[in-house]
Short mmCIF file of N, CA and C in Angstrom, two decimals:
data_model
loop_
_atom_site.label_atom_id
_atom_site.label_comp_id
_atom_site.label_asym_id
_atom_site.label_seq_id
_atom_site.Cartn_x
_atom_site.Cartn_y
_atom_site.Cartn_z
N MET A 24 86.06 3.36 -94.53
CA MET A 24 85.48 2.40 -93.56
C MET A 24 84.41 3.06 -92.48
N ILE A 25 83.61 1.94 -92.88
CA ILE A 25 82.70 2.04 -91.42
C ILE A 25 82.62 1.70 -90.11
N LYS A 26 82.83 2.48 -89.23
CA LYS A 26 83.16 1.85 -87.82
C LYS A 26 81.74 1.33 -87.22
N LYS A 27 82.21 -0.01 -87.02
CA LYS A 27 80.30 -0.37 -86.13
C LYS A 27 80.78 -0.45 -84.32
N ILE A 28 79.86 -0.08 -84.04
CA ILE A 28 79.70 -0.02 -82.21
C ILE A 28 78.86 -0.88 -81.84
N TYR A 29 78.89 -1.90 -81.27
CA TYR A 29 77.77 -2.81 -80.60
C TYR A 29 77.48 -2.57 -78.89
N SER A 30 76.57 -2.69 -78.93
CA SER A 30 75.91 -2.47 -77.64
C SER A 30 74.73 -3.39 -77.21
N ASN A 31 74.49 -3.53 -75.91
CA ASN A 31 74.01 -4.60 -75.35
C ASN A 31 72.71 -3.68 -74.82
N VAL A 32 72.29 -2.91 -75.21
CA VAL A 32 71.28 -1.57 -74.74
C VAL A 32 70.36 -1.75 -75.92
N ASP A 33 69.00 -1.64 -75.80
CA ASP A 33 68.41 -2.09 -77.37
C ASP A 33 67.69 -0.56 -77.38
N VAL A 34 66.91 -0.46 -78.55
CA VAL A 34 66.69 0.62 -78.97
C VAL A 34 65.36 1.79 -78.05
N VAL A 35 64.78 0.05 -77.81
CA VAL A 35 63.22 0.96 -76.83
C VAL A 35 64.19 1.53 -75.61
N THR A 36 64.90 0.61 -74.97
CA THR A 36 65.47 1.13 -73.60
C THR A 36 66.34 2.57 -74.05
N MET A 37 66.87 2.82 -75.33
CA MET A 37 67.45 4.08 -75.32
C MET A 37 66.47 5.11 -75.46
N ALA A 38 65.35 4.57 -76.08
CA ALA A 38 64.32 5.85 -76.48
C ALA A 38 64.02 6.30 -75.23
N ARG A 39 63.63 5.55 -74.43
CA ARG A 39 63.10 5.57 -73.10
C ARG A 39 63.87 6.98 -72.01
N GLN A 40 65.15 6.42 -72.18
CA GLN A 40 66.20 7.40 -71.49
C GLN A 40 66.48 8.68 -72.35
N ARG A 41 66.19 8.47 -73.70
CA ARG A 41 66.41 9.97 -74.15
C ARG A 41 64.96 10.92 -73.54
N ILE A 42 64.01 10.15 -73.79
CA ILE A 42 62.37 11.09 -73.65
C ILE A 42 62.71 11.20 -71.93
N LYS A 43 63.22 10.46 -71.10
CA LYS A 43 63.56 10.64 -69.63
C LYS A 43 64.16 12.16 -69.29
N ASN A 44 65.32 12.69 -70.22
CA ASN A 44 66.53 13.30 -70.67
C ASN A 44 65.87 14.63 -70.82
N ILE A 45 65.13 14.84 -71.84
CA ILE A 45 63.98 15.68 -72.29
C ILE A 45 63.24 16.13 -71.07
N PHE A 46 62.51 15.44 -70.61
CA PHE A 46 61.64 15.43 -69.46
C PHE A 46 62.24 16.13 -68.48
N SER A 47 63.48 16.07 -68.01
CA SER A 47 64.33 16.50 -67.21
C SER A 47 64.85 17.93 -66.62
N ASN A 48 64.33 18.77 -68.03
CA ASN A 48 64.66 19.79 -68.04
C ASN A 48 63.16 20.63 -67.45
N ASP A 49 63.41 21.94 -67.04
CA ASP A 49 61.99 22.52 -66.35
C ASP A 49 61.46 23.32 -67.69
N CYS A 50 61.38 22.48 -68.46
CA CYS A 50 60.70 23.23 -70.02
C CYS A 50 59.53 22.49 -70.53
N LYS A 51 58.48 23.22 -71.05
CA LYS A 51 57.53 22.49 -71.67
C LYS A 51 58.44 21.31 -72.44
N VAL A 52 57.01 20.64 -73.15
CA VAL A 52 57.73 19.30 -74.20
C VAL A 52 56.45 19.40 -74.92
N GLU A 53 56.72 19.80 -76.71
CA GLU A 53 55.64 19.47 -77.12
C GLU A 53 56.20 18.59 -78.30
N LEU A 54 55.48 17.25 -77.98
CA LEU A 54 55.25 16.29 -79.01
C LEU A 54 54.23 16.42 -80.29
N SER A 55 54.88 16.10 -81.38
CA SER A 55 53.98 16.61 -82.49
C SER A 55 53.84 14.84 -83.22
N ILE A 56 52.82 14.50 -83.30
CA ILE A 56 52.56 13.51 -83.88
C ILE A 56 51.83 13.73 -85.44
N SER A 57 52.22 12.80 -86.24
CA SER A 57 51.69 12.77 -87.78
C SER A 57 50.42 11.44 -88.07
N GLY A 58 50.65 10.70 -87.53
CA GLY A 58 49.49 9.39 -87.57
C GLY A 58 50.28 8.52 -88.12
N GLY A 59 51.95 8.36 -88.53
CA GLY A 59 52.34 7.62 -89.29
C GLY A 59 53.09 6.48 -87.86
N LYS A 60 53.94 5.34 -88.72
CA LYS A 60 54.17 4.26 -87.87
C LYS A 60 55.20 4.99 -87.02
N ASP A 61 56.01 5.83 -87.04
CA ASP A 61 57.52 6.43 -86.42
C ASP A 61 56.49 6.60 -85.00
N SER A 62 55.99 7.82 -85.25
CA SER A 62 54.88 8.80 -84.26
C SER A 62 54.16 8.17 -83.33
N ILE A 63 53.30 7.01 -84.01
CA ILE A 63 52.84 6.10 -83.41
C ILE A 63 53.64 5.60 -81.83
N CYS A 64 54.65 5.23 -82.21
CA CYS A 64 55.53 4.22 -81.80
C CYS A 64 55.97 5.33 -80.72
N LEU A 65 56.70 6.66 -80.58
CA LEU A 65 57.14 7.24 -79.63
C LEU A 65 55.77 7.66 -78.98
N ASN A 66 54.53 7.64 -79.67
CA ASN A 66 53.49 8.43 -78.87
C ASN A 66 53.05 7.50 -77.98
N ASP A 67 53.32 6.23 -78.13
CA ASP A 67 52.91 5.12 -76.89
C ASP A 67 53.74 4.97 -76.20
N LEU A 68 55.29 5.43 -76.41
CA LEU A 68 55.98 5.05 -75.29
C LEU A 68 56.08 6.46 -74.58
N VAL A 69 56.07 7.50 -75.05
CA VAL A 69 55.32 8.63 -73.90
C VAL A 69 54.21 8.88 -73.04
N PHE A 70 53.60 8.11 -73.81
CA PHE A 70 52.23 8.04 -73.10
C PHE A 70 52.34 6.91 -71.93
N LYS A 71 52.49 6.05 -71.91
CA LYS A 71 52.75 4.82 -71.11
C LYS A 71 54.11 5.36 -69.82
N MET A 72 54.66 6.15 -70.09
CA MET A 72 55.99 7.12 -69.33
C MET A 72 55.08 7.75 -68.48
N CYS A 73 54.27 8.37 -69.21
CA CYS A 73 53.04 9.56 -68.77
C CYS A 73 52.38 8.62 -67.42
N GLN A 74 51.71 7.76 -67.62
CA GLN A 74 50.83 6.94 -67.14
C GLN A 74 51.55 6.13 -65.67
N SER A 75 52.75 5.92 -66.06
CA SER A 75 53.50 5.07 -64.65
C SER A 75 54.15 6.20 -63.66
N GLY A 76 54.18 7.88 -64.35
CA GLY A 76 54.60 8.42 -63.46
C GLY A 76 56.44 8.68 -63.66
N GLU A 77 56.80 8.17 -64.96
CA GLU A 77 58.25 8.09 -64.99
C GLU A 77 58.51 9.49 -65.58
N ILE A 78 57.85 10.02 -66.28
CA ILE A 78 57.77 11.43 -66.70
C ILE A 78 56.67 12.10 -66.11
N ASP A 79 56.73 13.62 -65.95
CA ASP A 79 55.61 14.51 -65.52
C ASP A 79 54.79 14.94 -66.62
N LYS A 80 53.78 14.53 -66.79
CA LYS A 80 53.01 14.68 -68.08
C LYS A 80 52.34 16.47 -67.83
N SER A 81 52.84 17.19 -66.91
CA SER A 81 51.93 18.38 -67.01
C SER A 81 53.03 19.23 -67.79
N LYS A 82 54.27 19.04 -68.10
CA LYS A 82 54.70 19.32 -69.15
C LYS A 82 54.38 19.06 -70.71
N LEU A 83 53.90 18.44 -70.89
CA LEU A 83 53.59 17.79 -72.11
C LEU A 83 52.24 18.91 -72.76
N ILE A 84 52.35 19.24 -74.18
CA ILE A 84 51.30 19.25 -75.38
C ILE A 84 51.74 18.50 -76.19
N VAL A 85 50.62 17.63 -77.01
CA VAL A 85 50.53 17.07 -77.78
C VAL A 85 49.88 17.67 -79.34
N ASP A 86 50.71 17.95 -80.13
CA ASP A 86 50.41 18.87 -81.31
C ASP A 86 50.00 17.53 -82.95
N PHE A 87 48.92 17.88 -83.23
CA PHE A 87 48.78 16.81 -84.87
C PHE A 87 48.32 18.46 -85.72
N MET A 88 49.27 18.08 -86.94
CA MET A 88 49.08 19.14 -88.26
C MET A 88 48.43 18.68 -89.07
N ASP A 89 46.85 18.73 -88.85
CA ASP A 89 46.14 18.23 -89.94
C ASP A 89 46.28 19.29 -91.45
N GLU A 90 46.60 18.34 -92.23
CA GLU A 90 46.49 18.97 -93.47
C GLU A 90 45.08 18.94 -94.15
N GLU A 91 44.39 18.63 -93.70
CA GLU A 91 43.09 18.42 -94.24
C GLU A 91 43.01 17.37 -95.96
N ALA A 92 44.01 16.28 -95.81
CA ALA A 92 44.23 15.41 -96.92
C ALA A 92 44.79 14.12 -96.38
N ILE A 93 44.13 14.30 -95.26
CA ILE A 93 44.87 12.81 -94.51
C ILE A 93 44.00 11.73 -94.76
N TYR A 94 44.40 10.41 -94.93
CA TYR A 94 43.66 9.29 -95.05
C TYR A 94 42.36 8.80 -93.71
N PRO A 95 41.28 8.66 -93.74
CA PRO A 95 40.64 7.87 -93.09
C PRO A 95 41.11 7.34 -91.97
N CYS A 96 41.84 6.13 -92.15
CA CYS A 96 42.82 5.50 -91.21
C CYS A 96 43.45 6.13 -90.59
N VAL A 97 44.27 7.16 -90.78
CA VAL A 97 45.22 8.25 -90.25
C VAL A 97 44.02 8.99 -89.10
N GLU A 98 43.00 9.36 -89.90
CA GLU A 98 41.99 10.49 -88.96
C GLU A 98 41.46 9.41 -87.41
N ARG A 99 41.48 8.26 -87.85
CA ARG A 99 40.89 7.40 -86.95
C ARG A 99 41.85 7.42 -86.14
N ILE A 100 43.17 6.71 -86.35
CA ILE A 100 44.01 6.88 -85.37
C ILE A 100 44.66 8.02 -84.64
N VAL A 101 44.52 9.13 -85.11
CA VAL A 101 44.84 10.46 -84.51
C VAL A 101 43.70 10.86 -83.60
N LYS A 102 42.41 10.35 -83.73
CA LYS A 102 41.22 10.64 -83.08
C LYS A 102 41.39 9.61 -81.78
N ASN A 103 41.74 8.05 -81.88
CA ASN A 103 42.19 7.88 -80.75
C ASN A 103 42.93 8.24 -79.75
N ILE A 104 44.48 8.82 -80.34
CA ILE A 104 45.74 9.27 -79.26
C ILE A 104 44.94 10.17 -78.93
N ARG A 105 44.26 11.40 -79.30
CA ARG A 105 43.83 12.36 -79.07
C ARG A 105 42.89 12.30 -77.50
N ARG A 106 42.23 11.23 -78.06
CA ARG A 106 40.97 10.97 -76.75
C ARG A 106 41.83 9.98 -75.39
N GLN A 107 42.88 9.64 -75.65
CA GLN A 107 43.70 8.89 -74.72
C GLN A 107 44.52 9.84 -73.85
N TRP A 108 44.98 11.18 -75.03
CA TRP A 108 45.64 12.11 -74.06
C TRP A 108 44.86 12.92 -73.19
N LEU A 109 43.73 13.10 -73.86
CA LEU A 109 42.62 14.19 -72.96
C LEU A 109 42.21 13.33 -71.79
N SER A 110 42.29 11.95 -71.84
CA SER A 110 41.54 10.83 -70.81
C SER A 110 42.56 11.22 -69.49
N ILE A 111 43.78 11.37 -69.91
CA ILE A 111 45.05 11.79 -68.48
C ILE A 111 45.34 13.35 -68.40
N GLY A 112 44.07 14.05 -68.76
CA GLY A 112 44.48 15.33 -68.83
C GLY A 112 45.63 16.11 -69.22
N VAL A 113 46.10 15.93 -70.41
CA VAL A 113 47.25 16.45 -71.26
C VAL A 113 46.65 17.35 -72.69
N GLU A 114 47.21 18.16 -73.05
CA GLU A 114 46.19 19.29 -73.40
C GLU A 114 47.08 18.72 -75.17
N PHE A 115 46.08 18.33 -75.89
CA PHE A 115 46.07 17.69 -77.13
C PHE A 115 45.46 19.15 -78.31
N ARG A 116 46.53 19.41 -79.42
CA ARG A 116 46.20 20.35 -79.71
C ARG A 116 45.76 20.19 -81.52
N TRP A 117 45.05 20.14 -82.01
CA TRP A 117 44.56 19.43 -83.27
C TRP A 117 44.46 20.67 -84.23
N TRP A 118 45.80 20.90 -84.97
CA TRP A 118 45.49 22.20 -85.96
C TRP A 118 44.96 21.62 -87.54
N ALA A 119 44.38 22.31 -88.12
CA ALA A 119 44.26 22.44 -89.55
C ALA A 119 44.25 23.52 -90.39
N LEU A 120 45.25 23.07 -91.26
CA LEU A 120 45.97 24.24 -91.67
C LEU A 120 45.58 24.41 -93.34
N GLU A 121 45.02 25.18 -94.00
CA GLU A 121 44.84 24.77 -95.41
C GLU A 121 45.51 24.62 -96.36
N TYR A 122 45.67 23.98 -96.92
CA TYR A 122 46.49 23.90 -98.48
C TYR A 122 46.09 24.16 -99.41
N LYS A 123 46.85 25.11 -100.45
CA LYS A 123 46.20 25.05 -102.05
C LYS A 123 46.92 24.39 -103.07
#
């Protein structure tokens, strides 16, 4: 039998709380993005929280692993995300990995 637990808190509110918890430590935080829908959503939440001052952007580094076989639309999205982070002074590392 599956136990169901209902809550009056939505998934975005809980994600924001988890992000705040992660940034509350005295550690660097690395956000890895793939250009897919889930990482785009997480990226957007973290970016907006950095802009509003809810979390400390100086703790953040953003990484993208480029397998050199990505779709042009994904490349455009990641370039826009890169531009976004660099505009507020967050390090963005674009790793190009050779695959055979």
